[in-house]
Amino acid sequence: MDTRILDGVALSRKLRAEWQGRASALAQAGHPPGLAVLIVGQDPASAVYVRNKIKACADFGVRSEQLELPEQTTEAELLRHIDRLNRDPAVHGILVQLPLPKHIATEKIIHAIDPAKDVDGFHPLNVGLLAAGQPRFVPCTPAGIMELLDAAQINPWGQHAVVVGASNIVGKPVGLLLLQRGATVTFCNSKTRDLAAHTRQADILVVATGRPKLVNADMVKEGAVVVDVGINRLPDGSLVGDVDYQSMLGKASYVTPVPGGVGPMTITMLMINTVRAAEAAYARAHKAVNVL
Ligand code: NDP
């Protein structure tokens, strides 16, 4: 079997060309899209993610504001920053980089973000809209996975999708999106008995566990579409996914590489959500039909 690559770098480039145009149309109307990124503390992985997001803003023509707050920032201080950004008309998207230090209640912070600026799609209102089949802001990684499938004309309708990992930011929302697109969905988690018995049934397999190379070719049906969300740094410094990529070649019909698959799409979808938030704010300000 010829295995084709779901290339997140190439698709991101294509989407960027389209969405840069929409960002620049807003800028020309005197309403440039703006994203505020808040990071608390010194987590090195978070610092890299934030740097990449700020760079993507520059590429997409999105104005960015980065707030680097010290580790000892209190919950009340962080809430005050969010309140200010909620009220700032030049800010259309607010992203709080996770994880937060342990003394800050993550749910409290997420709940404080204006749902209309929640470009990560983590606020319970946006989670509820997604679950109800009326998505507004879809979390970026699941949204990016659906774009990758669509770009390759992989239609989930009637297919058996198996999602390994059921976190709020990846597994659960991608399972809901696949369900809404007509797939029969199985969720697996760390308690699942005989994981391979489930993964072998998948026409579309999404793996998001944070367990390096958890899924190998023996666990995959011939011709399956395999989406690897995992990003794991091994002790030798190399980056691997949750799927043994090499073993998929010749077995899967499609596979995402790590890096270069889902990762770049996550950042691209963040930019798209921010431009959409800005378009919606512009429409509200001009009493036009809300485009979201
Ligand atoms: P979480 O740790 O929040 O969730 C992991 C999920 O995997 C849980 O549901 C857990 O089960 C399940 N799990 C863990 N071990 C197993 C196992 N052996 N068998 C079956 N299920 C298992 O992780 P995230 O969803 O936040 O992230 C998952 C991976 O994706 C990480 O590698 C992360 O770095 C990466 N990631 C990549 C992104 C990208 O842009 N490419 C974006 C976000 C994440 P249980 O619920 O029982 O604990």
mmCIF file of C-alpha atoms and ligand atoms in Angstrom:
data_model
loop_
_atom_site.group_PDB
_atom_site.id
_atom_site.type_symbol
_atom_site.label_atom_id
_atom_site.label_comp_id
_atom_site.label_asym_id
_atom_site.label_seq_id
_atom_site.Cartn_x
_atom_site.Cartn_y
_atom_site.Cartn_z
ATOM 1 C CA MET A 1 0.000 0.000 0.000
ATOM 2 C CA ASP A 2 1.184 3.471 -0.910
ATOM 3 C CA THR A 3 1.055 5.600 2.244
ATOM 4 C CA ARG A 4 0.354 9.266 1.660
ATOM 5 C CA ILE A 5 1.477 12.018 4.017
ATOM 6 C CA LEU A 6 -0.971 14.452 5.568
ATOM 7 C CA ASP A 7 1.338 17.453 5.316
ATOM 8 C CA GLY A 8 0.469 20.135 7.870
ATOM 9 C CA VAL A 9 3.227 22.465 6.716
ATOM 10 C CA ALA A 10 1.981 22.591 3.106
ATOM 11 C CA LEU A 11 -1.668 22.953 4.140
ATOM 12 C CA SER A 12 -0.766 25.693 6.643
ATOM 13 C CA ARG A 13 1.009 27.599 3.870
ATOM 14 C CA LYS A 14 -2.082 27.353 1.651
ATOM 15 C CA LEU A 15 -4.471 28.451 4.407
ATOM 16 C CA ARG A 16 -2.158 31.291 5.402
ATOM 17 C CA ALA A 17 -2.343 32.766 1.898
ATOM 18 C CA GLU A 18 -6.162 32.865 2.161
ATOM 19 C CA TRP A 19 -6.404 34.134 5.751
ATOM 20 C CA GLN A 20 -3.660 36.746 5.376
ATOM 21 C CA GLY A 21 -5.964 38.370 2.810
ATOM 22 C CA ARG A 22 -8.856 38.434 5.295
ATOM 23 C CA ALA A 23 -6.585 39.833 8.034
ATOM 24 C CA SER A 24 -5.317 42.562 5.744
ATOM 25 C CA ALA A 25 -8.890 43.478 4.657
ATOM 26 C CA LEU A 26 -9.707 44.064 8.334
ATOM 27 C CA ALA A 27 -6.517 46.083 8.812
ATOM 28 C CA GLN A 28 -7.414 48.254 5.812
ATOM 29 C CA ALA A 29 -10.820 48.878 7.395
ATOM 30 C CA GLY A 30 -8.932 50.206 10.458
ATOM 31 C CA HIS A 31 -9.692 47.078 12.472
ATOM 32 C CA PRO A 32 -6.544 44.867 12.502
ATOM 33 C CA PRO A 33 -7.052 41.494 14.203
ATOM 34 C CA GLY A 34 -5.286 41.289 17.574
ATOM 35 C CA LEU A 35 -4.267 38.365 19.775
ATOM 36 C CA ALA A 36 -3.086 38.622 23.389
ATOM 37 C CA VAL A 37 -0.971 35.738 24.679
ATOM 38 C CA LEU A 38 -0.408 35.416 28.419
ATOM 39 C CA ILE A 39 2.267 33.196 29.867
ATOM 40 C CA VAL A 40 2.862 32.752 33.599
ATOM 41 C CA GLY A 41 6.224 31.393 34.762
ATOM 42 C CA GLN A 42 9.243 29.968 32.996
ATOM 43 C CA ASP A 43 8.194 26.569 31.593
ATOM 44 C CA PRO A 44 10.645 26.106 28.660
ATOM 45 C CA ALA A 45 8.209 24.102 26.464
ATOM 46 C CA SER A 46 5.517 26.771 26.971
ATOM 47 C CA ALA A 47 8.021 29.489 26.066
ATOM 48 C CA VAL A 48 8.709 27.730 22.731
ATOM 49 C CA TYR A 49 4.973 27.354 21.984
ATOM 50 C CA VAL A 50 4.368 31.038 22.779
ATOM 51 C CA ARG A 51 7.302 32.127 20.592
ATOM 52 C CA ASN A 52 5.885 30.096 17.689
ATOM 53 C CA LYS A 53 2.433 31.630 18.171
ATOM 54 C CA ILE A 54 3.826 35.172 18.206
ATOM 55 C CA LYS A 55 5.837 34.433 15.051
ATOM 56 C CA ALA A 56 2.710 33.040 13.356
ATOM 57 C CA CYS A 57 0.885 36.295 14.192
ATOM 58 C CA ALA A 58 3.526 38.238 12.279
ATOM 59 C CA ASP A 59 3.211 35.829 9.311
ATOM 60 C CA PHE A 60 -0.593 36.094 9.223
ATOM 61 C CA GLY A 61 -0.779 39.859 9.732
ATOM 62 C CA VAL A 62 -2.285 39.516 13.208
ATOM 63 C CA ARG A 63 -1.249 42.132 15.776
ATOM 64 C CA SER A 64 0.086 40.366 18.874
ATOM 65 C CA GLU A 65 0.530 41.367 22.478
ATOM 66 C CA GLN A 66 2.574 39.102 24.722
ATOM 67 C CA LEU A 67 2.329 39.314 28.504
ATOM 68 C CA GLU A 68 5.075 37.432 30.317
ATOM 69 C CA LEU A 69 4.097 37.264 33.967
ATOM 70 C CA PRO A 70 6.295 35.991 36.794
ATOM 71 C CA GLU A 71 5.728 32.548 38.366
ATOM 72 C CA GLN A 72 4.469 34.158 41.609
ATOM 73 C CA THR A 73 1.646 36.068 39.827
ATOM 74 C CA THR A 74 -1.534 35.599 41.864
ATOM 75 C CA GLU A 75 -4.836 34.362 40.508
ATOM 76 C CA ALA A 76 -6.366 37.798 41.248
ATOM 77 C CA GLU A 77 -3.621 39.554 39.248
ATOM 78 C CA LEU A 78 -4.091 37.228 36.294
ATOM 79 C CA LEU A 79 -7.866 37.768 36.439
ATOM 80 C CA ARG A 80 -7.282 41.545 36.360
ATOM 81 C CA HIS A 81 -5.176 41.184 33.178
ATOM 82 C CA ILE A 82 -7.928 39.098 31.585
ATOM 83 C CA ASP A 83 -10.579 41.615 32.575
ATOM 84 C CA ARG A 84 -8.568 44.411 30.958
ATOM 85 C CA LEU A 85 -8.076 42.377 27.751
ATOM 86 C CA ASN A 86 -11.775 41.409 27.700
ATOM 87 C CA ARG A 87 -12.622 45.121 27.587
ATOM 88 C CA ASP A 88 -9.922 46.128 25.070
ATOM 89 C CA PRO A 89 -11.600 46.499 21.631
ATOM 90 C CA ALA A 90 -8.242 46.053 19.860
ATOM 91 C CA VAL A 91 -7.878 42.534 21.305
ATOM 92 C CA HIS A 92 -10.015 39.898 19.554
ATOM 93 C CA GLY A 93 -8.402 36.751 20.899
ATOM 94 C CA ILE A 94 -7.079 35.923 24.372
ATOM 95 C CA LEU A 95 -4.896 32.896 24.904
ATOM 96 C CA VAL A 96 -3.592 31.815 28.294
ATOM 97 C CA GLN A 97 -0.727 29.386 27.773
ATOM 98 C CA LEU A 98 -1.228 26.179 29.779
ATOM 99 C CA PRO A 99 -0.171 24.709 32.106
ATOM 100 C CA LEU A 100 -0.484 27.447 34.733
ATOM 101 C CA PRO A 101 1.421 27.322 38.030
ATOM 102 C CA LYS A 102 -0.318 25.097 40.600
ATOM 103 C CA HIS A 103 -1.504 27.981 42.813
ATOM 104 C CA ILE A 104 -3.759 29.259 39.997
ATOM 105 C CA ALA A 105 -7.073 27.472 39.268
ATOM 106 C CA THR A 106 -7.012 26.912 35.506
ATOM 107 C CA GLU A 107 -10.837 26.573 35.209
ATOM 108 C CA LYS A 108 -11.338 29.932 36.952
ATOM 109 C CA ILE A 109 -9.029 31.627 34.445
ATOM 110 C CA ILE A 110 -10.606 29.963 31.397
ATOM 111 C CA HIS A 111 -14.105 30.823 32.648
ATOM 112 C CA ALA A 112 -13.061 34.485 32.996
ATOM 113 C CA ILE A 113 -12.144 34.889 29.318
ATOM 114 C CA ASP A 114 -14.882 36.548 27.241
ATOM 115 C CA PRO A 115 -16.323 33.604 25.211
ATOM 116 C CA ALA A 116 -16.281 35.853 22.114
ATOM 117 C CA LYS A 117 -12.467 36.161 22.527
ATOM 118 C CA ASP A 118 -11.874 32.519 23.508
ATOM 119 C CA VAL A 119 -9.883 31.574 20.398
ATOM 120 C CA ASP A 120 -8.622 28.380 22.107
ATOM 121 C CA GLY A 121 -12.242 27.196 22.390
ATOM 122 C CA PHE A 122 -11.819 26.099 26.024
ATOM 123 C CA HIS A 123 -14.551 28.256 27.656
ATOM 124 C CA PRO A 124 -17.515 26.096 28.771
ATOM 125 C CA LEU A 125 -19.862 28.094 26.516
ATOM 126 C CA ASN A 126 -17.784 27.221 23.455
ATOM 127 C CA VAL A 127 -17.348 23.622 24.661
ATOM 128 C CA GLY A 128 -21.151 23.396 25.031
ATOM 129 C CA LEU A 129 -21.788 24.889 21.582
ATOM 130 C CA LEU A 130 -19.406 22.346 20.077
ATOM 131 C CA ALA A 131 -21.106 19.470 21.935
ATOM 132 C CA ALA A 132 -24.503 20.750 20.729
ATOM 133 C CA GLY A 133 -23.305 20.697 17.126
ATOM 134 C CA GLN A 134 -23.235 24.504 16.769
ATOM 135 C CA PRO A 135 -19.496 25.116 17.013
ATOM 136 C CA ARG A 136 -18.251 28.701 17.358
ATOM 137 C CA PHE A 137 -14.591 28.471 18.413
ATOM 138 C CA VAL A 138 -13.345 24.911 17.957
ATOM 139 C CA PRO A 139 -10.142 24.024 19.872
ATOM 140 C CA CYS A 140 -7.238 24.504 17.481
ATOM 141 C CA THR A 141 -5.751 20.990 17.353
ATOM 142 C CA PRO A 142 -9.069 19.205 16.617
ATOM 143 C CA ALA A 143 -9.974 21.926 14.084
ATOM 144 C CA GLY A 144 -6.586 21.430 12.392
ATOM 145 C CA ILE A 145 -7.109 17.659 12.212
ATOM 146 C CA MET A 146 -10.464 18.150 10.451
ATOM 147 C CA GLU A 147 -8.813 20.554 7.962
ATOM 148 C CA LEU A 148 -6.124 17.936 7.219
ATOM 149 C CA LEU A 149 -8.794 15.277 6.568
ATOM 150 C CA ASP A 150 -10.850 17.638 4.402
ATOM 151 C CA ALA A 151 -7.838 18.744 2.361
ATOM 152 C CA ALA A 152 -7.114 15.082 1.545
ATOM 153 C CA GLN A 153 -10.845 14.521 0.801
ATOM 154 C CA ILE A 154 -11.127 11.949 3.579
ATOM 155 C CA ASN A 155 -14.822 11.901 4.438
ATOM 156 C CA PRO A 156 -15.594 10.602 7.962
ATOM 157 C CA TRP A 157 -19.228 9.785 6.991
ATOM 158 C CA GLY A 158 -20.001 6.157 7.896
ATOM 159 C CA GLN A 159 -16.396 5.430 8.881
ATOM 160 C CA HIS A 160 -15.306 4.003 12.204
ATOM 161 C CA ALA A 161 -13.129 6.591 13.925
ATOM 162 C CA VAL A 162 -11.179 5.510 16.993
ATOM 163 C CA VAL A 163 -9.780 8.289 19.184
ATOM 164 C CA VAL A 164 -7.073 7.209 21.628
ATOM 165 C CA GLY A 165 -6.852 9.817 24.399
ATOM 166 C CA ALA A 166 -9.871 11.718 25.689
ATOM 167 C CA SER A 167 -8.546 15.041 26.957
ATOM 168 C CA ASN A 168 -10.691 18.172 26.868
ATOM 169 C CA ILE A 169 -8.340 19.912 24.445
ATOM 170 C CA VAL A 170 -7.784 17.151 21.879
ATOM 171 C CA GLY A 171 -9.458 13.751 22.235
ATOM 172 C CA LYS A 172 -12.996 14.706 23.275
ATOM 173 C CA PRO A 173 -13.459 17.597 20.801
ATOM 174 C CA VAL A 174 -11.979 15.726 17.825
ATOM 175 C CA GLY A 175 -14.281 12.780 18.612
ATOM 176 C CA LEU A 176 -17.287 15.129 18.682
ATOM 177 C CA LEU A 177 -16.301 16.714 15.365
ATOM 178 C CA LEU A 178 -15.893 13.289 13.751
ATOM 179 C CA LEU A 179 -19.262 12.194 15.162
ATOM 180 C CA GLN A 180 -20.912 15.338 13.759
ATOM 181 C CA ARG A 181 -19.392 14.525 10.380
ATOM 182 C CA GLY A 182 -21.080 11.122 10.349
ATOM 183 C CA ALA A 183 -18.413 8.851 11.831
ATOM 184 C CA THR A 184 -19.071 6.099 14.365
ATOM 185 C CA VAL A 185 -16.705 7.064 17.171
ATOM 186 C CA THR A 186 -14.935 4.992 19.817
ATOM 187 C CA PHE A 187 -13.043 6.808 22.581
ATOM 188 C CA CYS A 188 -10.168 5.022 24.340
ATOM 189 C CA ASN A 189 -8.320 6.117 27.460
ATOM 190 C CA SER A 190 -5.679 4.770 29.828
ATOM 191 C CA LYS A 191 -8.218 2.345 31.316
ATOM 192 C CA THR A 192 -9.171 0.768 27.984
ATOM 193 C CA ARG A 193 -8.699 -3.003 27.995
ATOM 194 C CA ASP A 194 -6.984 -4.425 24.925
ATOM 195 C CA LEU A 195 -6.321 -1.122 23.165
ATOM 196 C CA ALA A 196 -5.155 -2.895 19.992
ATOM 197 C CA ALA A 197 -8.540 -4.630 19.600
ATOM 198 C CA HIS A 198 -10.090 -1.156 19.286
ATOM 199 C CA THR A 199 -7.406 0.530 17.185
ATOM 200 C CA ARG A 200 -7.459 -2.344 14.656
ATOM 201 C CA GLN A 201 -11.094 -1.531 13.893
ATOM 202 C CA ALA A 202 -10.345 2.075 12.985
ATOM 203 C CA ASP A 203 -10.836 3.444 9.486
ATOM 204 C CA ILE A 204 -9.650 6.753 10.959
ATOM 205 C CA LEU A 205 -7.348 6.523 13.974
ATOM 206 C CA VAL A 206 -6.489 9.623 16.015
ATOM 207 C CA VAL A 207 -3.880 9.182 18.740
ATOM 208 C CA ALA A 208 -3.400 11.868 21.417
ATOM 209 C CA THR A 209 -1.954 10.340 24.566
ATOM 210 C CA GLY A 210 1.531 11.751 25.176
ATOM 211 C CA ARG A 211 2.915 8.164 25.153
ATOM 212 C CA PRO A 212 5.815 7.923 22.667
ATOM 213 C CA LYS A 213 5.174 5.377 19.872
ATOM 214 C CA LEU A 214 2.239 3.820 21.751
ATOM 215 C CA VAL A 215 0.668 2.687 18.473
ATOM 216 C CA ASN A 216 2.588 0.474 16.035
ATOM 217 C CA ALA A 217 1.705 -1.163 12.729
ATOM 218 C CA ASP A 218 0.337 -4.329 14.417
ATOM 219 C CA MET A 219 -2.348 -2.159 16.006
ATOM 220 C CA VAL A 220 -3.542 -0.626 12.749
ATOM 221 C CA LYS A 221 -5.795 -1.968 9.987
ATOM 222 C CA GLU A 222 -4.389 -2.016 6.456
ATOM 223 C CA GLY A 223 -5.407 1.223 4.716
ATOM 224 C CA ALA A 224 -6.363 3.148 7.871
ATOM 225 C CA VAL A 225 -5.947 6.921 8.078
ATOM 226 C CA VAL A 226 -3.617 7.581 11.024
ATOM 227 C CA VAL A 227 -3.480 10.991 12.705
ATOM 228 C CA ASP A 228 -0.721 11.367 15.286
ATOM 229 C CA VAL A 229 -1.195 14.290 17.666
ATOM 230 C CA GLY A 230 1.603 13.393 20.072
ATOM 231 C CA ILE A 231 4.700 15.519 20.515
ATOM 232 C CA ASN A 232 7.215 13.746 22.748
ATOM 233 C CA ARG A 233 10.822 14.745 23.361
ATOM 234 C CA LEU A 234 12.996 11.623 23.917
ATOM 235 C CA PRO A 235 16.064 11.693 26.217
ATOM 236 C CA ASP A 236 18.325 11.852 23.103
ATOM 237 C CA GLY A 237 16.590 15.115 22.131
ATOM 238 C CA SER A 238 14.639 13.698 19.184
ATOM 239 C CA LEU A 239 10.948 14.453 18.695
ATOM 240 C CA VAL A 240 8.507 11.560 18.190
ATOM 241 C CA GLY A 241 4.763 11.150 18.084
ATOM 242 C CA ASP A 242 2.432 8.712 19.828
ATOM 243 C CA VAL A 243 2.553 6.552 16.689
ATOM 244 C CA ASP A 244 5.536 4.619 15.346
ATOM 245 C CA TYR A 245 5.658 6.597 12.088
ATOM 246 C CA GLN A 246 8.103 4.368 10.164
ATOM 247 C CA SER A 247 6.005 1.267 10.769
ATOM 248 C CA MET A 248 2.925 2.993 9.295
ATOM 249 C CA LEU A 249 4.581 3.416 5.893
ATOM 250 C CA GLY A 250 3.158 0.719 3.610
ATOM 251 C CA LYS A 251 0.347 -0.111 6.061
ATOM 252 C CA ALA A 252 -1.695 3.073 6.525
ATOM 253 C CA SER A 253 -3.321 4.876 3.589
ATOM 254 C CA TYR A 254 -2.471 8.264 5.160
ATOM 255 C CA VAL A 255 -0.330 9.277 8.103
ATOM 256 C CA THR A 256 0.675 12.566 9.730
ATOM 257 C CA PRO A 257 4.408 13.058 10.351
ATOM 258 C CA VAL A 258 5.796 14.394 13.654
ATOM 259 C CA PRO A 259 6.888 17.111 13.363
ATOM 260 C CA GLY A 260 5.123 18.635 10.343
ATOM 261 C CA GLY A 261 1.632 17.143 10.636
ATOM 262 C CA VAL A 262 -0.845 18.238 13.293
ATOM 263 C CA GLY A 263 1.535 20.669 15.072
ATOM 264 C CA PRO A 264 1.674 23.399 12.392
ATOM 265 C CA MET A 265 -2.094 23.077 11.860
ATOM 266 C CA THR A 266 -2.733 23.863 15.527
ATOM 267 C CA ILE A 267 -1.018 27.240 15.208
ATOM 268 C CA THR A 268 -2.676 27.925 11.860
ATOM 269 C CA MET A 269 -6.122 27.304 13.356
ATOM 270 C CA LEU A 270 -5.306 29.677 16.221
ATOM 271 C CA MET A 271 -4.622 32.398 13.667
ATOM 272 C CA ILE A 272 -7.819 31.564 11.767
ATOM 273 C CA ASN A 273 -9.880 31.643 14.988
ATOM 274 C CA THR A 274 -8.377 35.049 15.796
ATOM 275 C CA VAL A 275 -9.184 36.492 12.369
ATOM 276 C CA ARG A 276 -12.733 35.071 12.645
ATOM 277 C CA ALA A 277 -13.102 36.651 16.101
ATOM 278 C CA ALA A 278 -11.973 39.991 14.657
ATOM 279 C CA GLU A 279 -14.378 39.665 11.710
ATOM 280 C CA ALA A 280 -17.233 38.937 14.130
ATOM 281 C CA ALA A 281 -16.302 41.945 16.306
ATOM 282 C CA TYR A 282 -16.173 44.135 13.186
ATOM 283 C CA ALA A 283 -19.586 42.858 12.079
ATOM 284 C CA ARG A 284 -21.024 43.532 15.560
ATOM 285 C CA ALA A 285 -19.522 47.021 15.625
ATOM 286 C CA HIS A 286 -21.074 47.764 12.239
ATOM 287 C CA LYS A 287 -24.331 46.000 13.086
ATOM 288 C CA ALA A 288 -23.845 43.641 10.140
ATOM 289 C CA VAL A 289 -24.762 39.962 10.299
ATOM 290 C CA ASN A 290 -22.491 38.158 12.735
ATOM 291 C CA VAL A 291 -20.249 36.010 10.568
ATOM 292 C CA LEU A 292 -19.518 33.482 13.317
HETATM 293 P P1 NDP B 1 -3.546 14.616 28.280
HETATM 294 O O1 NDP B 1 -2.445 14.114 29.143
HETATM 295 O O2 NDP B 1 -4.415 15.714 28.753
HETATM 296 O O3 NDP B 1 -4.504 13.375 27.907
HETATM 297 C C1 NDP B 1 -3.966 12.159 27.506
HETATM 298 C C2 NDP B 1 -5.086 11.194 27.218
HETATM 299 O O4 NDP B 1 -4.493 9.981 26.776
HETATM 300 C C3 NDP B 1 -5.932 10.847 28.452
HETATM 301 O O5 NDP B 1 -7.295 10.721 28.063
HETATM 302 C C4 NDP B 1 -5.370 9.496 28.883
HETATM 303 O O6 NDP B 1 -6.303 8.638 29.505
HETATM 304 C C5 NDP B 1 -4.980 8.905 27.541
HETATM 305 N N1 NDP B 1 -3.932 7.888 27.672
HETATM 306 C C6 NDP B 1 -2.745 7.975 28.314
HETATM 307 N N2 NDP B 1 -2.063 6.831 28.205
HETATM 308 C C7 NDP B 1 -2.837 5.991 27.482
HETATM 309 C C8 NDP B 1 -2.679 4.669 27.037
HETATM 310 N N3 NDP B 1 -1.580 3.951 27.337
HETATM 311 N N4 NDP B 1 -3.659 4.107 26.310
HETATM 312 C C9 NDP B 1 -4.783 4.811 26.004
HETATM 313 N N5 NDP B 1 -4.979 6.081 26.391
HETATM 314 C C10 NDP B 1 -4.021 6.667 27.114
HETATM 315 O O7 NDP B 1 -2.850 14.955 26.888
HETATM 316 P P2 NDP B 1 -3.274 15.956 25.690
HETATM 317 O O8 NDP B 1 -4.538 15.491 25.061
HETATM 318 O O9 NDP B 1 -3.151 17.353 26.146
HETATM 319 O O10 NDP B 1 -2.055 15.698 24.693
HETATM 320 C C11 NDP B 1 -1.797 14.426 24.137
HETATM 321 C C12 NDP B 1 -0.545 14.498 23.282
HETATM 322 O O11 NDP B 1 -0.750 15.416 22.226
HETATM 323 C C13 NDP B 1 0.706 15.007 24.019
HETATM 324 O O12 NDP B 1 1.839 14.338 23.450
HETATM 325 C C14 NDP B 1 0.770 16.466 23.676
HETATM 326 O O13 NDP B 1 2.083 16.969 23.697
HETATM 327 C C15 NDP B 1 0.257 16.424 22.257
HETATM 328 N N6 NDP B 1 -0.367 17.669 21.811
HETATM 329 C C16 NDP B 1 -0.016 18.090 20.566
HETATM 330 C C17 NDP B 1 -0.588 19.200 20.026
HETATM 331 C C18 NDP B 1 -0.220 19.566 18.647
HETATM 332 O O14 NDP B 1 -0.410 20.699 18.257
HETATM 333 N N7 NDP B 1 0.299 18.634 17.837
HETATM 334 C C19 NDP B 1 -1.547 20.021 20.780
HETATM 335 C C20 NDP B 1 -1.930 19.442 22.061
HETATM 336 C C21 NDP B 1 -1.331 18.301 22.537
HETATM 337 P P3 NDP B 1 -7.045 9.005 30.901
HETATM 338 O O15 NDP B 1 -8.143 9.963 30.509
HETATM 339 O O16 NDP B 1 -7.538 7.677 31.335
HETATM 340 O O17 NDP B 1 -6.006 9.598 31.789
#
